[in-house]
Short mmCIF file of C-alpha atoms in Angstrom, two decimals:
data_model
loop_
_atom_site.label_atom_id
_atom_site.label_comp_id
_atom_site.label_asym_id
_atom_site.label_seq_id
_atom_site.Cartn_x
_atom_site.Cartn_y
_atom_site.Cartn_z
CA UNK A 140 117.54 74.51 117.44
CA UNK A 141 113.80 74.38 118.03
CA UNK A 142 112.55 77.46 119.80
CA UNK A 143 110.88 75.43 122.46
CA UNK A 144 114.72 74.39 123.56
CA UNK A 145 115.07 78.10 124.46
CA UNK A 146 111.63 78.87 126.26
CA UNK A 147 112.63 80.80 129.37
CA UNK A 148 116.21 81.74 128.07
CA UNK A 149 115.00 84.02 124.91
CA UNK A 150 114.59 86.81 126.50
CA UNK A 151 117.68 86.91 128.81
CA UNK A 152 119.61 86.38 125.17
CA UNK A 153 117.73 89.11 123.51
CA UNK A 154 118.58 91.57 126.37
CA UNK A 155 122.47 90.40 126.49
CA UNK A 156 122.55 91.07 122.60
CA UNK A 157 120.71 94.24 122.69
CA UNK A 158 123.03 95.26 125.98
CA UNK A 159 125.81 95.63 123.45
CA UNK A 160 124.62 98.42 121.48
CA UNK A 161 121.02 98.82 119.98
CA UNK A 162 119.80 97.06 117.10
CA UNK A 163 117.33 95.61 114.47
CA UNK A 164 115.68 92.46 114.44
CA UNK A 165 117.59 91.42 111.42
CA UNK A 166 120.90 92.19 113.11
CA UNK A 167 119.72 90.86 116.41
CA UNK A 168 118.78 87.20 114.96
CA UNK A 169 122.52 87.37 113.26
CA UNK A 170 124.27 88.20 116.37
CA UNK A 171 122.39 85.27 118.18
CA UNK A 172 123.37 82.71 115.82
CA UNK A 173 127.01 84.21 115.58
CA UNK A 174 127.68 84.13 119.76
CA UNK A 175 126.39 81.12 119.79
CA UNK A 176 128.28 79.68 117.09
CA UNK A 177 125.41 78.58 114.96
CA UNK A 178 123.33 76.56 117.84
CA UNK A 179 120.82 79.38 118.18
CA UNK A 180 119.94 79.35 114.70
CA UNK A 181 115.94 79.82 115.78
CA UNK A 182 113.67 81.06 112.83
CA UNK A 183 113.98 84.49 112.54
CA UNK A 184 110.41 85.29 113.24
CA UNK A 185 110.66 84.11 116.32
CA UNK A 186 112.46 87.06 117.92
CA UNK A 187 109.84 89.64 116.76
CA UNK A 188 107.06 88.35 119.48
CA UNK A 189 109.77 88.28 122.31
CA UNK A 190 110.96 91.69 121.28
CA UNK A 191 107.72 92.87 121.29
CA UNK A 192 106.97 91.67 124.54
CA UNK A 193 110.17 92.74 125.97
CA UNK A 194 109.07 96.16 124.84
CA UNK A 195 105.59 95.97 126.47
CA UNK A 196 107.36 95.01 129.91
CA UNK A 197 109.48 98.17 129.78
CA UNK A 198 112.74 96.48 129.40
CA UNK A 199 113.44 97.65 125.78
CA UNK A 200 112.27 101.03 123.65
CA UNK A 201 112.08 101.03 120.11
CA UNK A 202 111.68 103.48 117.37
CA UNK A 203 112.42 103.69 113.41
CA UNK A 204 115.45 105.04 112.18
CA UNK A 205 116.68 105.15 108.63
CA UNK A 206 120.33 104.58 107.19
CA UNK A 207 121.65 103.83 103.86
CA UNK A 208 117.79 104.34 102.29
CA UNK A 209 116.56 101.51 104.78
CA UNK A 210 114.10 101.86 107.37
CA UNK A 211 114.09 99.78 110.51
CA UNK A 212 113.10 99.58 113.76
CA UNK A 213 115.93 99.73 116.31
CA UNK A 214 115.86 98.13 119.96
CA UNK A 215 117.56 99.74 122.73
CA UNK A 216 117.60 98.43 126.38
CA UNK A 217 115.89 100.30 128.99
CA UNK A 218 117.30 101.17 132.72
CA UNK A 219 114.43 98.31 133.72
CA UNK A 220 116.02 96.07 130.71
CA UNK A 221 119.46 96.44 132.39
CA UNK A 222 118.69 95.65 135.79
CA UNK A 223 116.73 92.80 134.33
CA UNK A 224 119.48 91.51 132.33
CA UNK A 225 122.03 91.73 135.59
CA UNK A 226 119.57 89.79 137.27
CA UNK A 227 119.40 86.94 135.07
CA UNK A 228 123.20 86.82 134.72
CA UNK A 229 123.10 86.33 138.15
CA UNK A 230 120.36 83.52 138.07
CA UNK A 231 122.00 81.58 135.24
CA UNK A 232 125.50 81.74 137.02
CA UNK A 233 123.92 80.23 140.03
CA UNK A 234 121.94 77.54 138.15
CA UNK A 235 124.44 76.45 135.37
CA UNK A 236 127.01 76.33 138.54
CA UNK A 237 124.65 73.81 140.24
CA UNK A 238 123.81 71.75 137.28
CA UNK A 239 127.96 71.63 136.87
CA UNK A 240 128.48 70.50 140.35
CA UNK A 241 125.65 67.69 140.01
CA UNK A 242 126.86 66.70 136.47
CA UNK A 243 130.43 66.25 136.82
CA UNK B 129 107.64 86.02 97.69
CA UNK B 130 107.91 88.58 99.93
CA UNK B 131 104.82 90.20 99.49
CA UNK B 132 102.66 87.22 99.26
CA UNK B 133 104.13 86.13 102.67
CA UNK B 134 103.42 89.60 103.84
CA UNK B 135 99.73 89.11 102.76
CA UNK B 136 99.30 85.70 104.36
CA UNK B 137 100.79 87.52 107.59
CA UNK B 138 98.68 90.37 107.29
CA UNK B 139 95.56 88.01 106.86
CA UNK B 140 96.68 85.85 110.05
CA UNK B 141 97.14 88.64 112.62
CA UNK B 142 94.48 90.07 114.21
CA UNK B 143 94.10 92.81 116.90
CA UNK B 144 96.15 96.18 117.06
CA UNK B 145 99.94 96.80 116.36
CA UNK B 146 99.32 95.04 112.79
CA UNK B 147 100.81 97.81 111.08
CA UNK B 148 103.98 98.03 112.79
CA UNK B 149 104.59 94.10 112.87
CA UNK B 150 103.86 93.96 109.04
CA UNK B 151 106.33 96.74 108.49
CA UNK B 152 109.13 95.38 110.71
CA UNK B 153 108.87 91.81 109.28
CA UNK B 154 109.11 93.62 105.23
CA UNK B 155 112.06 95.44 106.77
CA UNK B 156 113.70 92.15 107.92
CA UNK B 157 112.56 89.94 104.58
CA UNK B 158 114.15 92.64 102.42
CA UNK B 159 117.44 93.02 104.29
CA UNK B 160 117.78 89.40 104.44
CA UNK B 161 117.18 89.13 100.86
CA UNK B 162 119.28 91.97 99.92
CA UNK B 163 122.33 90.50 101.99
CA UNK B 164 121.71 87.19 100.13
CA UNK B 165 121.42 88.88 96.77
CA UNK B 166 124.89 90.30 97.51
CA UNK B 167 126.10 86.93 98.46
CA UNK B 168 125.35 85.86 95.07
CA UNK B 169 122.00 84.55 95.26
CA UNK B 170 119.19 85.72 92.39
CA UNK B 171 116.59 87.71 93.59
CA UNK B 172 113.93 84.85 93.60
CA UNK B 173 116.26 82.76 95.33
CA UNK B 174 116.85 85.39 98.10
CA UNK B 175 113.45 85.96 98.78
CA UNK B 176 112.48 82.50 99.26
CA UNK B 177 115.92 81.71 101.39
CA UNK B 178 114.57 85.12 103.23
CA UNK B 179 110.99 83.99 103.74
CA UNK B 180 112.45 80.55 104.67
CA UNK B 181 114.54 81.29 107.35
CA UNK B 182 112.03 83.72 108.96
CA UNK B 183 109.45 81.08 109.48
CA UNK B 184 106.13 80.47 108.67
CA UNK B 185 103.79 83.12 108.85
CA UNK B 186 101.14 81.03 110.95
CA UNK B 187 103.95 80.42 113.53
CA UNK B 188 105.14 84.15 113.41
CA UNK B 189 101.33 85.53 113.90
CA UNK B 190 100.41 82.66 116.50
CA UNK B 191 103.89 84.00 118.40
CA UNK B 192 102.28 87.87 118.13
CA UNK B 193 99.00 86.46 119.25
CA UNK B 194 99.36 87.17 123.01
CA UNK B 195 100.97 90.54 122.63
CA UNK B 196 98.09 91.63 120.41
CA UNK B 197 96.15 90.31 123.17
CA UNK B 198 97.77 92.21 125.68
CA UNK B 199 97.40 95.47 123.89
CA UNK B 200 93.82 94.91 123.10
CA UNK B 201 93.34 94.48 126.78
CA UNK B 202 95.20 97.42 127.79
CA UNK B 203 92.92 99.33 125.49
CA UNK B 204 89.70 98.02 126.61
CA UNK B 205 90.58 98.66 130.33
CA UNK B 206 91.55 102.21 129.32
CA UNK B 207 88.16 102.53 127.50
CA UNK B 208 86.02 101.23 130.22
CA UNK B 209 87.65 103.75 132.79
CA UNK B 210 87.21 106.65 130.68
CA UNK B 211 83.70 105.38 130.43
CA UNK B 212 82.97 105.21 134.15
CA UNK B 213 84.46 108.67 134.04
CA UNK B 214 81.95 109.43 131.41
CA UNK B 215 78.88 109.24 133.66
CA UNK B 216 80.42 111.74 135.74
CA UNK B 217 79.11 114.53 133.47
CA UNK B 218 76.56 112.80 132.24
CA UNK B 219 75.03 112.65 135.93
CA UNK B 220 75.50 116.65 135.86
CA UNK B 221 73.64 116.68 132.77
CA UNK B 222 70.92 115.13 133.86
CA UNK B 223 70.70 117.10 137.08
CA UNK B 224 71.14 120.28 135.86
CA UNK B 225 68.15 119.65 133.07
CA UNK B 226 65.88 118.11 135.63
CA UNK B 227 63.41 120.44 137.35
CA UNK B 228 63.01 120.31 141.12
CA UNK B 229 60.61 116.83 141.55
CA UNK B 230 57.06 117.16 141.70
CA UNK B 231 56.80 115.19 144.86
CA UNK B 232 57.67 116.30 148.31
CA UNK B 233 60.14 113.34 149.20
CA UNK B 234 61.77 110.65 147.53
CA UNK B 235 59.59 108.11 149.02
CA UNK B 236 56.66 109.27 147.05
CA UNK B 237 58.17 108.88 143.59
CA UNK B 238 56.78 106.13 141.41
CA UNK B 239 58.43 102.85 142.38
CA UNK B 240 59.22 102.20 138.71
CA UNK B 241 61.43 105.59 138.55
CA UNK B 242 62.79 104.92 142.36
CA UNK B 243 64.37 101.12 141.67
CA UNK B 244 65.70 102.02 138.53
CA UNK B 245 67.73 104.90 139.40
CA UNK B 246 68.93 103.37 142.52
CA UNK B 247 69.90 100.17 140.46
CA UNK B 248 71.58 102.29 137.98
CA UNK B 249 73.34 104.13 140.99
CA UNK B 250 74.80 100.99 142.23
CA UNK B 251 75.83 99.78 139.23
CA UNK B 252 77.75 102.79 138.10
CA UNK B 253 79.34 102.57 141.66
CA UNK B 254 80.31 98.93 141.11
CA UNK B 255 81.16 99.30 137.32
CA UNK B 256 83.87 102.25 138.53
CA UNK B 257 85.23 100.19 141.23
CA UNK B 258 85.60 97.25 138.85
CA UNK B 259 86.87 99.76 135.78
CA UNK B 260 89.84 100.94 138.56
CA UNK B 261 90.60 97.29 139.46
CA UNK B 262 90.73 96.22 135.79
CA UNK B 263 93.13 99.34 134.79
CA UNK B 264 95.28 98.53 137.70
CA UNK B 265 95.87 94.84 136.78
CA UNK B 266 96.03 95.72 132.83
CA UNK B 267 99.22 97.91 133.84
CA UNK B 268 100.69 95.28 136.06
CA UNK B 269 99.85 92.55 133.21
CA UNK B 270 101.82 95.11 130.74
CA UNK B 271 104.43 95.43 132.72
CA UNK B 272 104.94 91.67 133.00
CA UNK B 273 106.00 90.16 130.14
CA UNK B 274 106.08 86.72 131.01
CA UNK B 275 102.47 86.85 132.34
CA UNK B 276 101.26 87.57 128.74
CA UNK B 277 99.55 84.17 127.83
CA UNK B 278 98.66 83.12 131.69
CA UNK B 279 96.78 86.26 132.68
CA UNK B 280 94.74 87.37 129.53
CA UNK B 281 91.75 85.17 130.27
CA UNK B 282 91.15 86.42 133.81
CA UNK B 283 91.66 89.93 132.70
CA UNK B 284 89.37 89.53 129.99
CA UNK B 285 86.51 87.97 132.20
CA UNK B 286 86.86 90.92 134.22
CA UNK B 287 86.83 93.33 131.32
CA UNK B 288 83.62 91.93 130.06
CA UNK B 289 81.78 92.01 133.59
CA UNK B 290 82.44 95.56 134.01
CA UNK B 291 81.81 96.41 130.71
CA UNK B 292 78.50 94.47 130.82
CA UNK B 293 77.82 96.22 134.34
CA UNK B 294 78.63 99.44 132.72
CA UNK B 295 76.19 99.00 129.42
CA UNK B 296 73.69 97.83 131.59
CA UNK B 297 73.89 100.56 134.01
CA UNK B 298 73.98 103.10 130.93
CA UNK B 299 70.60 101.75 129.18
CA UNK B 300 68.75 101.73 132.74
CA UNK B 301 69.82 105.27 133.41
CA UNK B 302 68.61 106.44 129.58
CA UNK B 303 65.35 104.65 130.30
CA UNK B 304 65.04 106.08 133.92
CA UNK B 305 65.50 109.57 132.20
CA UNK B 306 62.87 108.97 129.48
CA UNK B 307 60.41 107.83 131.92
CA UNK B 308 61.07 110.41 134.53
CA UNK B 309 60.55 113.18 131.72
CA UNK B 310 56.87 111.58 130.50
CA UNK B 311 55.84 111.50 134.15
CA UNK B 312 56.99 115.04 134.45
CA UNK B 313 54.83 115.96 131.46
CA UNK B 314 51.88 113.96 132.52
CA UNK B 315 51.95 116.08 135.86
CA UNK B 316 52.97 118.97 133.81
CA UNK B 317 55.83 120.03 136.43
CA UNK B 318 57.38 123.13 134.53
CA UNK B 319 60.84 123.12 132.96
CA UNK B 320 60.81 119.74 132.21
CA UNK B 321 63.08 117.91 129.81
CA UNK B 322 62.93 119.10 126.23
CA UNK B 323 62.82 116.52 123.45
CA UNK B 324 66.08 118.02 122.67
CA UNK B 325 67.50 117.95 126.08
CA UNK B 326 66.06 114.26 126.35
CA UNK B 327 68.01 113.47 123.13
CA UNK B 328 71.06 114.58 124.50
CA UNK B 329 71.04 112.80 127.61
CA UNK B 330 69.98 109.29 125.62
CA UNK B 331 72.78 109.96 122.88
CA UNK B 332 75.44 110.02 125.64
CA UNK B 333 74.40 107.45 127.59
CA UNK B 334 74.33 105.41 124.19
CA UNK B 335 77.81 106.61 123.79
CA UNK B 336 79.34 104.99 127.20
CA UNK B 337 77.12 102.24 126.82
CA UNK B 338 78.33 101.31 123.50
CA UNK B 339 81.97 102.32 124.68
CA UNK B 340 81.32 99.49 127.09
CA UNK B 341 80.01 97.23 125.10
CA UNK B 342 83.02 97.73 122.25
CA UNK B 343 85.69 96.88 125.40
CA UNK B 344 83.61 93.74 126.08
CA UNK B 345 83.60 93.04 122.17
CA UNK B 346 87.40 93.43 122.03
CA UNK B 347 87.96 91.62 125.35
CA UNK B 348 86.18 88.89 124.21
CA UNK B 349 88.32 88.74 121.02
CA UNK B 350 91.37 88.89 122.82
CA UNK B 351 90.30 85.87 124.67
CA UNK B 352 89.77 83.46 121.96
CA UNK B 353 92.89 84.72 120.20
CA UNK B 354 95.14 81.10 120.44
CA UNK B 355 98.05 82.69 123.39
CA UNK B 356 101.36 81.17 122.95
CA UNK B 357 103.26 82.61 126.19
#
């Protein structure tokens, strides 16, 4: 899928993946692919600017962590991010419900 | 293959945070390549596949452009505020070093000193108000992830204006002090500025002026970076 198709939704998807547990970029990209059954197979580099943007907005925090000899930047959801995710889920339910109602 | 990719990315990224971005991308690519090798690929195939899955470095750098612009503008706004605050000790220094004026009232002071001092004061006050506004706007901008691309240019323009006003104020203030010292010497005012004291005032004003111009330069650079919100 082209990254443009996810414009406006990528932030919420990333928050939802990280809400499960703190994760580094590679894990997040894989989890996004797995949970969407391969539909969201974005160029993996696409997610990093979004992660940085969400961190700048205070929705994520991150720090370097080393495990199995590998150094990775691990992202976790902040309280502000959790609130944003809840709002985003609610908006999506209302939006997709309305689309469903019109299309079906 | 990974090293070449990272070199390309390093070359394409502009602005602050470059080291962290490259380190994160490297960690990602090394991890991806290691997993692909575990799955049976040769090291070279694994590196090529990891790099291909990450996307072209041009796209990655373009994706980061608005983030880097946001960081740059944040720093520029902080520098401007610090430079404005720096005028307080500078005014104190000049006040402390200057002897009492040799004329009976301010109206008797030479015109070329009077207008320069008045304009400097007005510019510093204007720059102070602008710097506080810019600082607050930059904080709001930083807290609003979706606004990255849209608001970079107005904020950048405000920083350029503030920095320019501040730099002009610093230059004019320094010139006024040097000229005032010359007038005091001509009138043989006792206890007037020594050369060293004058140099300290000019150096301090130059530091503040250059800091303001630095913020202007950074902001212009952030504004011309192609952004992808």
